[in-house]
mmCIF file of C-alpha atoms and ligand atoms in Angstrom:
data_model
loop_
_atom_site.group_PDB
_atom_site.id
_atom_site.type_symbol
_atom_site.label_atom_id
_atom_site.label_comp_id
_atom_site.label_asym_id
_atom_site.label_seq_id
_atom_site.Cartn_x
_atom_site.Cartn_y
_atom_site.Cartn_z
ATOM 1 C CA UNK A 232 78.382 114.864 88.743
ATOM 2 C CA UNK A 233 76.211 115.029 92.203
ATOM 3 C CA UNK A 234 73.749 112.332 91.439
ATOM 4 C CA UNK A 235 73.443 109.522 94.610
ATOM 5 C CA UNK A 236 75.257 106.374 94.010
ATOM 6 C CA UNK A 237 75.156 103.221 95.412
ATOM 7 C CA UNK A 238 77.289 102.792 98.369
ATOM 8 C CA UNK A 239 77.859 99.481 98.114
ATOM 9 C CA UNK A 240 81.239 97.246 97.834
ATOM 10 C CA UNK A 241 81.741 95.399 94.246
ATOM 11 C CA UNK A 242 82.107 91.667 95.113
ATOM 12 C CA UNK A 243 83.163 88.664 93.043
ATOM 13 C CA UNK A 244 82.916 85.147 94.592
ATOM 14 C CA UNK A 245 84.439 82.000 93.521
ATOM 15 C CA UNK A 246 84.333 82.717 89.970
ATOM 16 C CA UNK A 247 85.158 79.759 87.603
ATOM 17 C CA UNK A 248 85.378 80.268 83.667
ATOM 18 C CA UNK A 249 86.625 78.461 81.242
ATOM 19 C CA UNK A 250 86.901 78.053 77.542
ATOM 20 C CA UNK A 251 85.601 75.600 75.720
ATOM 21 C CA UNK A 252 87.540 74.492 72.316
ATOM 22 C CA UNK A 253 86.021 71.577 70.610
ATOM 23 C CA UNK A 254 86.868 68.761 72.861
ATOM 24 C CA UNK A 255 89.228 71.151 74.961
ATOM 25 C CA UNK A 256 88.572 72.400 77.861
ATOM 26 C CA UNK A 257 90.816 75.429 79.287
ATOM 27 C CA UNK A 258 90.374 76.577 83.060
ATOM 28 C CA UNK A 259 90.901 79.932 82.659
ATOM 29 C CA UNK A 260 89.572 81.071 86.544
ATOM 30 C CA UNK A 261 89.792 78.913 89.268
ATOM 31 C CA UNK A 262 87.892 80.281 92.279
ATOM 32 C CA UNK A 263 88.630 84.036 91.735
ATOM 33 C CA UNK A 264 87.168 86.042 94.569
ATOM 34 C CA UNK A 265 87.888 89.738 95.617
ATOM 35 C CA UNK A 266 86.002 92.835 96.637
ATOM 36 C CA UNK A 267 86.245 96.438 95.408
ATOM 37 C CA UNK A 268 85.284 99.356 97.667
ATOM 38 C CA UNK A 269 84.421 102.672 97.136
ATOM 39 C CA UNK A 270 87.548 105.547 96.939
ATOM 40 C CA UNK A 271 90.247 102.793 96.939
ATOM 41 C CA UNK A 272 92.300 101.362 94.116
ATOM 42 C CA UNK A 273 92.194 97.253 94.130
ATOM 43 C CA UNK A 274 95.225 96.043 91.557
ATOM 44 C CA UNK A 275 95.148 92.902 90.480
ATOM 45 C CA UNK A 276 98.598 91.480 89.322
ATOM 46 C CA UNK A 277 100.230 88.922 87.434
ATOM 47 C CA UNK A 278 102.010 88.052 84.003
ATOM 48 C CA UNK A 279 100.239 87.908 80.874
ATOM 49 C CA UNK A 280 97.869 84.489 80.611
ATOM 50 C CA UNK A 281 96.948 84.795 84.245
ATOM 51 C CA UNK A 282 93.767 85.412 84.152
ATOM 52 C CA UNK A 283 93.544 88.883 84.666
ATOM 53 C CA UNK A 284 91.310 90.295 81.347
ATOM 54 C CA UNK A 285 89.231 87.572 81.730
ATOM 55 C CA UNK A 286 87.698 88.739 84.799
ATOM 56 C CA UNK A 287 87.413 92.039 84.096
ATOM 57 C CA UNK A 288 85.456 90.598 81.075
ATOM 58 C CA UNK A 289 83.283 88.686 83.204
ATOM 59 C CA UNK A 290 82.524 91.933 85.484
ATOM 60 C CA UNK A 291 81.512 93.667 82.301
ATOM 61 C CA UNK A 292 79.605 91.290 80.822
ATOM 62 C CA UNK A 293 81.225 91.181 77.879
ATOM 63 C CA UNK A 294 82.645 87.291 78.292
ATOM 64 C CA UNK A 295 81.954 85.765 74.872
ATOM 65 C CA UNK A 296 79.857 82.542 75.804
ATOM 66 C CA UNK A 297 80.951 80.234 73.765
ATOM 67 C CA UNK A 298 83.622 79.383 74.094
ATOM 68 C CA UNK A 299 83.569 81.122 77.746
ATOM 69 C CA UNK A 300 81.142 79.074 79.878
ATOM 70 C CA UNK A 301 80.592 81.074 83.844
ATOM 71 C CA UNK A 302 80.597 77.361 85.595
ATOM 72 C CA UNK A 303 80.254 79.010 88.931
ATOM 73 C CA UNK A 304 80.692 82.282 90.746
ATOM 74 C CA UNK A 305 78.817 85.498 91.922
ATOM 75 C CA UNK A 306 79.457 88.788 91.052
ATOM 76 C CA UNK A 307 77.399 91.340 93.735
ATOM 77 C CA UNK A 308 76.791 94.421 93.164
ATOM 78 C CA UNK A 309 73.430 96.415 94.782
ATOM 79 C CA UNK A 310 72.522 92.585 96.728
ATOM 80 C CA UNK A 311 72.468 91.625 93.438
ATOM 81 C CA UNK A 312 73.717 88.904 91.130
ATOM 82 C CA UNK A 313 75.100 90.153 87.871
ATOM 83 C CA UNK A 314 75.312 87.021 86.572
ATOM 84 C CA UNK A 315 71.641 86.121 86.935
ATOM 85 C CA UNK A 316 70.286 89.656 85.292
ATOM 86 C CA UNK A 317 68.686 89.500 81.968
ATOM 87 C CA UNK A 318 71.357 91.245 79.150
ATOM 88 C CA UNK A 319 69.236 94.474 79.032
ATOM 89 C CA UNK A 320 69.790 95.092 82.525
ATOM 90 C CA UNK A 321 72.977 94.005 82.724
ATOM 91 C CA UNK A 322 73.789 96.752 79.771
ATOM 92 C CA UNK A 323 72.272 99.090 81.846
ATOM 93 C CA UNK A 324 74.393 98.316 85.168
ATOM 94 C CA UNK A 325 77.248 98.333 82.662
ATOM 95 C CA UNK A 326 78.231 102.050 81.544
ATOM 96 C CA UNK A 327 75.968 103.672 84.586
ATOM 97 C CA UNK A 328 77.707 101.461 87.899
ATOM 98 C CA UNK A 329 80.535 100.017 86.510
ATOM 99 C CA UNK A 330 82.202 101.387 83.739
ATOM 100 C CA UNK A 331 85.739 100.347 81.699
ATOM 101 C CA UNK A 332 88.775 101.770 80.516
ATOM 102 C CA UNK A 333 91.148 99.488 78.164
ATOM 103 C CA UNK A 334 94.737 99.818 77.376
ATOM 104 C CA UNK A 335 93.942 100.632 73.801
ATOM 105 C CA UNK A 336 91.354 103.535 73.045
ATOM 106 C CA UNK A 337 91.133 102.259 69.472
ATOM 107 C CA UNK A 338 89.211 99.130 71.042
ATOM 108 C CA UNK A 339 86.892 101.421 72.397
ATOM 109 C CA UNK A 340 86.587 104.800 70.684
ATOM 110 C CA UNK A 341 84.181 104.511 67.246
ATOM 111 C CA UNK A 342 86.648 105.828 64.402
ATOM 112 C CA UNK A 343 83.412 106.984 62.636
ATOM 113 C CA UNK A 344 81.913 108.988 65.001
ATOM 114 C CA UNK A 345 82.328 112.506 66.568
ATOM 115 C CA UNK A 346 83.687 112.430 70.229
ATOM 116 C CA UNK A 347 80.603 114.429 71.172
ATOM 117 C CA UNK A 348 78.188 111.654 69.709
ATOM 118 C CA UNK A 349 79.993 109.189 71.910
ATOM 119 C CA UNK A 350 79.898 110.656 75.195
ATOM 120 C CA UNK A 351 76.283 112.457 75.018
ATOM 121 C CA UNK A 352 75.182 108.914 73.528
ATOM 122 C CA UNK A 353 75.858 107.314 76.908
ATOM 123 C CA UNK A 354 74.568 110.485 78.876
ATOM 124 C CA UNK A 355 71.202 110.308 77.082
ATOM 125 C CA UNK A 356 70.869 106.355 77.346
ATOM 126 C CA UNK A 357 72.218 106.144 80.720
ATOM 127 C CA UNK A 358 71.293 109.416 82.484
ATOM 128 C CA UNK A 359 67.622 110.206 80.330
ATOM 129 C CA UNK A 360 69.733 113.463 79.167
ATOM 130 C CA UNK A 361 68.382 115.485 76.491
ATOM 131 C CA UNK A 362 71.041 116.375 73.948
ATOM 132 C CA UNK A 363 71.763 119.812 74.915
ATOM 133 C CA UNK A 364 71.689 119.012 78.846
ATOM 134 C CA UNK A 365 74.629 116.288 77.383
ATOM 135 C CA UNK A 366 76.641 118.533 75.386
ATOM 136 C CA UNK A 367 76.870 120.681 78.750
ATOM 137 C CA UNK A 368 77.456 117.896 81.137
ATOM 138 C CA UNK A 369 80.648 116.341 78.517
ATOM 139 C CA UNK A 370 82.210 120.111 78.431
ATOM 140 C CA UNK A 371 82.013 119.607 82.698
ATOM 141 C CA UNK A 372 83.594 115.700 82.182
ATOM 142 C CA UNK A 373 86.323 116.900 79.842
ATOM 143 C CA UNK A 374 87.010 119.660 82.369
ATOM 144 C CA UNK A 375 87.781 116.922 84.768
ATOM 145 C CA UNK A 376 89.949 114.647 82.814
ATOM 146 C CA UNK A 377 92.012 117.333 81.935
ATOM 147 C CA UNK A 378 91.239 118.294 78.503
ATOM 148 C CA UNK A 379 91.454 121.902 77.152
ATOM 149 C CA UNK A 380 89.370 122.728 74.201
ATOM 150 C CA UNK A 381 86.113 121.309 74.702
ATOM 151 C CA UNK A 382 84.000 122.532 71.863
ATOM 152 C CA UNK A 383 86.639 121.394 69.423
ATOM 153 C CA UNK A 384 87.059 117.805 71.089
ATOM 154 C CA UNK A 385 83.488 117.634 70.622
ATOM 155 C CA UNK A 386 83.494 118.172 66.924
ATOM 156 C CA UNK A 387 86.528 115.956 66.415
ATOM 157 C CA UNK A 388 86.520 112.190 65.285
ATOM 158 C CA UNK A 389 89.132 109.986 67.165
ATOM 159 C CA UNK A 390 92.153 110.364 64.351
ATOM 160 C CA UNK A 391 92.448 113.854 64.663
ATOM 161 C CA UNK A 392 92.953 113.739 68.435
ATOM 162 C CA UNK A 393 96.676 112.378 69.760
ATOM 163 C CA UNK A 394 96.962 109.330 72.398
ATOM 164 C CA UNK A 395 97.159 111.272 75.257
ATOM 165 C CA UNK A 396 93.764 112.981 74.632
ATOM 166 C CA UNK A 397 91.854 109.598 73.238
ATOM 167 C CA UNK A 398 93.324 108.338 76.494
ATOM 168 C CA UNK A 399 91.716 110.641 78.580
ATOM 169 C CA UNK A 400 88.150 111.208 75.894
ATOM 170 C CA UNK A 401 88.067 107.213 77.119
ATOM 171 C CA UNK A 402 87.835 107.928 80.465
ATOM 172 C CA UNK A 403 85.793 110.572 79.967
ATOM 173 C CA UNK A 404 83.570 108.737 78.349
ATOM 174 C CA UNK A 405 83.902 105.948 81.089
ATOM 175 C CA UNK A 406 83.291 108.160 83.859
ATOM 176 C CA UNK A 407 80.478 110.265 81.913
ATOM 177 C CA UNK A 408 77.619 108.788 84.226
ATOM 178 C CA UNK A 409 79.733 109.186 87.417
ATOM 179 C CA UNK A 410 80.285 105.138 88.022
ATOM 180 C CA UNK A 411 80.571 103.449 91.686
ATOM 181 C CA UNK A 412 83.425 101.673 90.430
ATOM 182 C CA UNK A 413 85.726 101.808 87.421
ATOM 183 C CA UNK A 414 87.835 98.669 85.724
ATOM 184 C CA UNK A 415 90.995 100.056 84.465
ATOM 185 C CA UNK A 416 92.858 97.218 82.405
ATOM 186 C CA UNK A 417 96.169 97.691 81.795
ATOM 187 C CA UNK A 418 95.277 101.650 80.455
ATOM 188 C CA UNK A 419 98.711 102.923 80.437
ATOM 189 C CA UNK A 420 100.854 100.056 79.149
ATOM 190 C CA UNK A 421 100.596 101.586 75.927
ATOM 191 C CA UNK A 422 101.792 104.912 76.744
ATOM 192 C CA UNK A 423 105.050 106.415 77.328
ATOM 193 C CA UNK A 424 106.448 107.194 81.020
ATOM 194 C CA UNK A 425 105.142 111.004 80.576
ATOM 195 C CA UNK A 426 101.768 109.916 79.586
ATOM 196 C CA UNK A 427 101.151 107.126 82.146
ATOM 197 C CA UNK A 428 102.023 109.057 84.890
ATOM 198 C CA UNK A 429 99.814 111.542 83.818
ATOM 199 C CA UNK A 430 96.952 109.036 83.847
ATOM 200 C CA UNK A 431 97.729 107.474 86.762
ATOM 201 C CA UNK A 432 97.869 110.604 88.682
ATOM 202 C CA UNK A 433 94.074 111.711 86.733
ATOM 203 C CA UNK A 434 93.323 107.919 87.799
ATOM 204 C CA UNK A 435 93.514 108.539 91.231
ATOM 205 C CA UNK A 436 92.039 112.219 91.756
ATOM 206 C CA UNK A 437 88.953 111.177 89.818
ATOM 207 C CA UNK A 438 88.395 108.143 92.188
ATOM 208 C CA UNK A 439 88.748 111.045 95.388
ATOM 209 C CA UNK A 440 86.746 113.414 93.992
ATOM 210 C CA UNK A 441 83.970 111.012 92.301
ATOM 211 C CA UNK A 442 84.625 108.539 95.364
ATOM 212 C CA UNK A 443 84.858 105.769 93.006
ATOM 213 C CA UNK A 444 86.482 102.063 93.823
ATOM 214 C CA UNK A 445 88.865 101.054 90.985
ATOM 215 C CA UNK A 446 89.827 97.854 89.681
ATOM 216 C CA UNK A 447 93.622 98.503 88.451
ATOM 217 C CA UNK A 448 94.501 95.484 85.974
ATOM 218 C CA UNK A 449 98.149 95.604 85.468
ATOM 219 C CA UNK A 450 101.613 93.065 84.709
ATOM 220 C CA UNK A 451 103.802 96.013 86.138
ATOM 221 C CA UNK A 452 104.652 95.732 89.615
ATOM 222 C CA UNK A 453 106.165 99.435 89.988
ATOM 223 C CA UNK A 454 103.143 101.145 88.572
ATOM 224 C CA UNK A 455 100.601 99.079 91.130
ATOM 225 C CA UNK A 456 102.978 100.057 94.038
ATOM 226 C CA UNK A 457 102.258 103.794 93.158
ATOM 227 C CA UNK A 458 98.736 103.653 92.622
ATOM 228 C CA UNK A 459 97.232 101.013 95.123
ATOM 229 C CA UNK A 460 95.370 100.469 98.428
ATOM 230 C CA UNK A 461 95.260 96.339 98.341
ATOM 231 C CA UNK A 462 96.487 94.087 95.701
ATOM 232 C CA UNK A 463 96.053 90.553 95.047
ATOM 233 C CA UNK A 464 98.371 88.636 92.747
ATOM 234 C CA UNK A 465 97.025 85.929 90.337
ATOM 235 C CA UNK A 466 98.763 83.135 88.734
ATOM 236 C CA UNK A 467 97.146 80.629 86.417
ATOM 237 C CA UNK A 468 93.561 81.836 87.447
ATOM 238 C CA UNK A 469 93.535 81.438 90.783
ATOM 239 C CA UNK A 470 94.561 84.653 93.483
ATOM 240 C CA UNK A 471 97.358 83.183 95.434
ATOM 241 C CA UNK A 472 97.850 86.248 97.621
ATOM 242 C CA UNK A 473 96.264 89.348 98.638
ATOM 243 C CA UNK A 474 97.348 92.036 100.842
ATOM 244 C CA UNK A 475 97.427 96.071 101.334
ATOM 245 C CA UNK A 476 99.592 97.493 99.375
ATOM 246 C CA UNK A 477 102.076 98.240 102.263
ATOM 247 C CA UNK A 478 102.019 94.667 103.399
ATOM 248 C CA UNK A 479 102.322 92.621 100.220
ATOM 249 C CA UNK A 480 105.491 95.047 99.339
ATOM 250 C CA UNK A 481 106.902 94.388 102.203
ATOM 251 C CA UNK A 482 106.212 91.159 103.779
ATOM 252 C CA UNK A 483 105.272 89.098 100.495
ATOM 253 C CA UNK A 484 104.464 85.456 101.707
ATOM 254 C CA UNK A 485 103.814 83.848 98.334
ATOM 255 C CA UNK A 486 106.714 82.627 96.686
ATOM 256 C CA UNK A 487 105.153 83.848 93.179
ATOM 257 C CA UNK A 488 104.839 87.338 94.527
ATOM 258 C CA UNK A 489 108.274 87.262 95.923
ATOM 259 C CA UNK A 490 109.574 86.089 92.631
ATOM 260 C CA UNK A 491 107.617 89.082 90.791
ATOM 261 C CA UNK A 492 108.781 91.656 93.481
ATOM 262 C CA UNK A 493 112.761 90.683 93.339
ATOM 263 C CA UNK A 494 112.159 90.901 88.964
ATOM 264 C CA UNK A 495 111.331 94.565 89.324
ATOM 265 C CA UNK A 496 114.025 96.830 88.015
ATOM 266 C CA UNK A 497 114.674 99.408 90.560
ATOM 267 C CA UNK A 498 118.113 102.078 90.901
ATOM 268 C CA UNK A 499 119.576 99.774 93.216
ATOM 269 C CA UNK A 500 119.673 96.798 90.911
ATOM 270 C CA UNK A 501 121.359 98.901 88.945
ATOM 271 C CA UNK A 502 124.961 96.702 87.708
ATOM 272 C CA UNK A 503 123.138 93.208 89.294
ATOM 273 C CA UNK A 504 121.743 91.136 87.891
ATOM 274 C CA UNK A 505 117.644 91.119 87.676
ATOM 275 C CA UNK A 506 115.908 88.455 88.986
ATOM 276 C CA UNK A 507 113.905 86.762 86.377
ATOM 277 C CA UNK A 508 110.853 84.165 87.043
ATOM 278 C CA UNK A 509 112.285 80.759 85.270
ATOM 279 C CA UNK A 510 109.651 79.643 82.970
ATOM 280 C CA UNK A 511 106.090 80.328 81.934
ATOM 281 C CA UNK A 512 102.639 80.809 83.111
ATOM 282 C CA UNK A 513 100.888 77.373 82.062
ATOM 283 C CA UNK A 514 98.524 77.169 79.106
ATOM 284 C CA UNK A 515 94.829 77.031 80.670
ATOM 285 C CA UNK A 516 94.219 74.195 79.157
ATOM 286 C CA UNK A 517 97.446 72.411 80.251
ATOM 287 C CA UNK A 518 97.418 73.560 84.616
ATOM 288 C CA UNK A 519 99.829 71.539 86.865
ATOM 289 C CA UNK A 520 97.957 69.586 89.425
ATOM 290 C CA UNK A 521 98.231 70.256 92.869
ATOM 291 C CA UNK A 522 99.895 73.734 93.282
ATOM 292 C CA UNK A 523 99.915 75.070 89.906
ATOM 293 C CA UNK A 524 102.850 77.036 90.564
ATOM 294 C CA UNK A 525 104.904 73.899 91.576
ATOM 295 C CA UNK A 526 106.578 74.140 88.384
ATOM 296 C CA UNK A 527 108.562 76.767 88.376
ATOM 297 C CA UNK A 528 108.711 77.293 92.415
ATOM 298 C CA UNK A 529 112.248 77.508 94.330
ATOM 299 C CA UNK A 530 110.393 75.715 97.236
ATOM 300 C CA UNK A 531 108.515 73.325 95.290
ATOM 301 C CA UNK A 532 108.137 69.467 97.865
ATOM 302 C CA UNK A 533 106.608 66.605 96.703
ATOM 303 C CA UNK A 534 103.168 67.705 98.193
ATOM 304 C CA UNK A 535 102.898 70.803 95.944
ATOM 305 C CA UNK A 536 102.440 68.377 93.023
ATOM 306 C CA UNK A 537 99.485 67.094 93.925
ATOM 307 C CA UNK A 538 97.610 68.859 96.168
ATOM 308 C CA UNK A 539 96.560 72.260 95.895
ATOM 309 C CA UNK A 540 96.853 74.291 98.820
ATOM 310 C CA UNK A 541 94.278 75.858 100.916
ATOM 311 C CA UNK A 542 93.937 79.805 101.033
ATOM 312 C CA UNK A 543 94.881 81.107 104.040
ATOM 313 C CA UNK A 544 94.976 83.858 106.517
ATOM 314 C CA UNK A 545 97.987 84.923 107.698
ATOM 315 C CA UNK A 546 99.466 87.686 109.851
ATOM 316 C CA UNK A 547 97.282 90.308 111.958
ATOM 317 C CA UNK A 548 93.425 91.416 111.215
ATOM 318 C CA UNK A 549 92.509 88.748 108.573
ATOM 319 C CA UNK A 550 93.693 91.273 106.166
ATOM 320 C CA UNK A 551 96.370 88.989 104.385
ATOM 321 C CA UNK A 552 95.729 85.830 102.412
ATOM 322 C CA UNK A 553 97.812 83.610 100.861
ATOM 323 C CA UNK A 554 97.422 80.070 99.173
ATOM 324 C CA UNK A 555 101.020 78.114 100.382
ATOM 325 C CA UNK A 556 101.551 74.880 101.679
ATOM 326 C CA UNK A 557 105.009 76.310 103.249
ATOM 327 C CA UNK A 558 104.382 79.420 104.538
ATOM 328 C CA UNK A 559 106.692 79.731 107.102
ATOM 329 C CA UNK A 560 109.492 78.232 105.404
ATOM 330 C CA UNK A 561 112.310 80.340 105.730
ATOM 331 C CA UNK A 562 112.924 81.959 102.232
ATOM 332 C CA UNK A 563 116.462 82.407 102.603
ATOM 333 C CA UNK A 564 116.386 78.141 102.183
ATOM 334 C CA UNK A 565 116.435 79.037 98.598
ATOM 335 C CA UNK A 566 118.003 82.192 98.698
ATOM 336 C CA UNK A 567 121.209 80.872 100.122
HETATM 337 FE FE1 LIG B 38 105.724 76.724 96.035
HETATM 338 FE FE2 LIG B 38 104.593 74.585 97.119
HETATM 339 FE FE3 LIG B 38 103.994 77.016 98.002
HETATM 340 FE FE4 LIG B 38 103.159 76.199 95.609
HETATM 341 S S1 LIG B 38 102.556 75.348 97.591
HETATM 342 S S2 LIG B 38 104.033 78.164 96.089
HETATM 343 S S3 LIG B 38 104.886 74.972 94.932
HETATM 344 S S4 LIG B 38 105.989 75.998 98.135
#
């Protein structure tokens, strides 16, 4: 696992999809930008239909267009624009400089094929390996994830393995030829609270010792408090604040993010009542104007219905955004 890497930061830049349905149209990003750096974990936040797996997609290259159209929107990696590189080398970026892990190993593990086929077949493509030179390099990988029994993993096909181990074969796999940075998307909602701290805790000594930067994708507010450096929140495909970690948990600005922090169960909720969001994420074909949170916000005014508000900087060092017309209004307003 010693071969140079780029040193470079991960950056997406006003990135605007959407989904095209017959005469339809559905916004599904609206102006996503964020940047990933090396060795730190970047979690980005927010309830299901946000627009979270669609950019993770995007970075990937593996947005189906149709009905996804990329209407504008960088995504630099190297000084260069993933978005304008032919397929082949896209492919070749993909797997080698960024690489994936999904919630589900099913999506990604072949059911047909020996573990050992898997992981030497991206070795050899990616890294030029011969097949013996592979075999020795997985036994190293599966070392690192964790997972006893190396030979035999090798020989097994995914069924005969249990979660916890396809869990960690996929990010084996992922890591195989030792990417910059790593997308995680929601990998341990599907696992129980043993198992996901488990991979959480292998999720952040691989990206020490492989010095990777991690995209964490996640709806859970508790597990992105554990595991992050900076998180920005998204709501109907747009970012509407992001922050360190230690700053958005405990100065949020956004009403949204307050909302999602005061829904987290916690022991001293314990007897109260928890704090739910009132109503839904809007359909991406159907967003509010103006604000697009307007609907469902406690400080909602008239001019949050019609126009949408600037993102701004707020606090010390340009290190906290947020996109409010009423920052500074006192939250307690609604609270009392
Ligand atoms: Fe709420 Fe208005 Fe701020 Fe949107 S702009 S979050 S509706 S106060």
């Amino acid at each position: 696992m010693q071969e140079k890497r780029s040193d470079s930061t991960l950056e997406i830049k006003n990135l605007n999809i959407s989904f095209i349905q017959g005469e339809k149209e559905a916004n599904a990003l609206r102006g996503i930008s964020l940047s990933l750096k090396r060795n730190e974990v970047h979690s980005l936040v927010g309830e299901s239909g946000s627009g979270k797996t669609v950019t993770s997609t995007c970075i990937m290259g593996l947005l189906p267009t149709p009905p996804g159209r990329i209407n504008s929107g960088q995504i630099i990696l190297n000084d260069q624009d993933l978005l304008l590189l032919e397929e082949k080398d896209q492919r070749q970026i993909r797997g080698k400089e960024i690489a994936m892990v999904f919630q589900e190993p099913a999506r990604y593990l072949n059911p047909t094929l020996k573990v050992g086929d898997q992981i030497t077949e991206m070795l050899i493509l990616h890294l030029g390996m011969g097949k013996g030179e592979a075999l020795d390099r997985a036994l190293e990988i599966f070392d690192l994830v964790g997972l006893d029994g190396g030979k035999r993993i090798l020989d097994s096909y995914p069924h005969e393995l249990s979660g916890g181990m396809k869990q960690r074969i996929m990010i084996a796999i992922a890591i195989s030829c030792n990417p910059a940075f790593l997308i995680a998307d929601e990998p341990t909602t599907a696992l129980d609270v043993t198992l996901q701290l488990q991979i959480l805790k292998l999720i952040l000594s691989l990206k020490n010792t492989l010095d990777m930067g991690i995209l964490f994708i996640s709806h859970d507010l508790r597990v992105v408090h554990d595991i992050s450096d900076w998180v920005s929140v998204i709501y109907a495909g747009r970012i509407v604040e992001s922050a360190s970690r230690e700053k958005l948990f405990s100065d949020p600005k956004h009403p949204y993010t307050r909302l999602l922090l005061e829904s987290i169960p916690d022991a001293d909720k314990r007897g109260k009542r928890l704090q739910t969001i009132p109503g839904k994420v809007p359909d991406a074909e159907d967003i509010p104007g103006g604000c697009a949170f307007h609907t469902r916000c406690p400080l909602a005014e008239d001019i949050c219905k019609t126009v949408q508000p600037e993102t701004k900087e707020v606090g010390e060092g340009h290190s906290h955004t947020t996109a409010c017309h009423f920052i500074g209004k006192q939250w307690k307003q609604w609270k009392n």
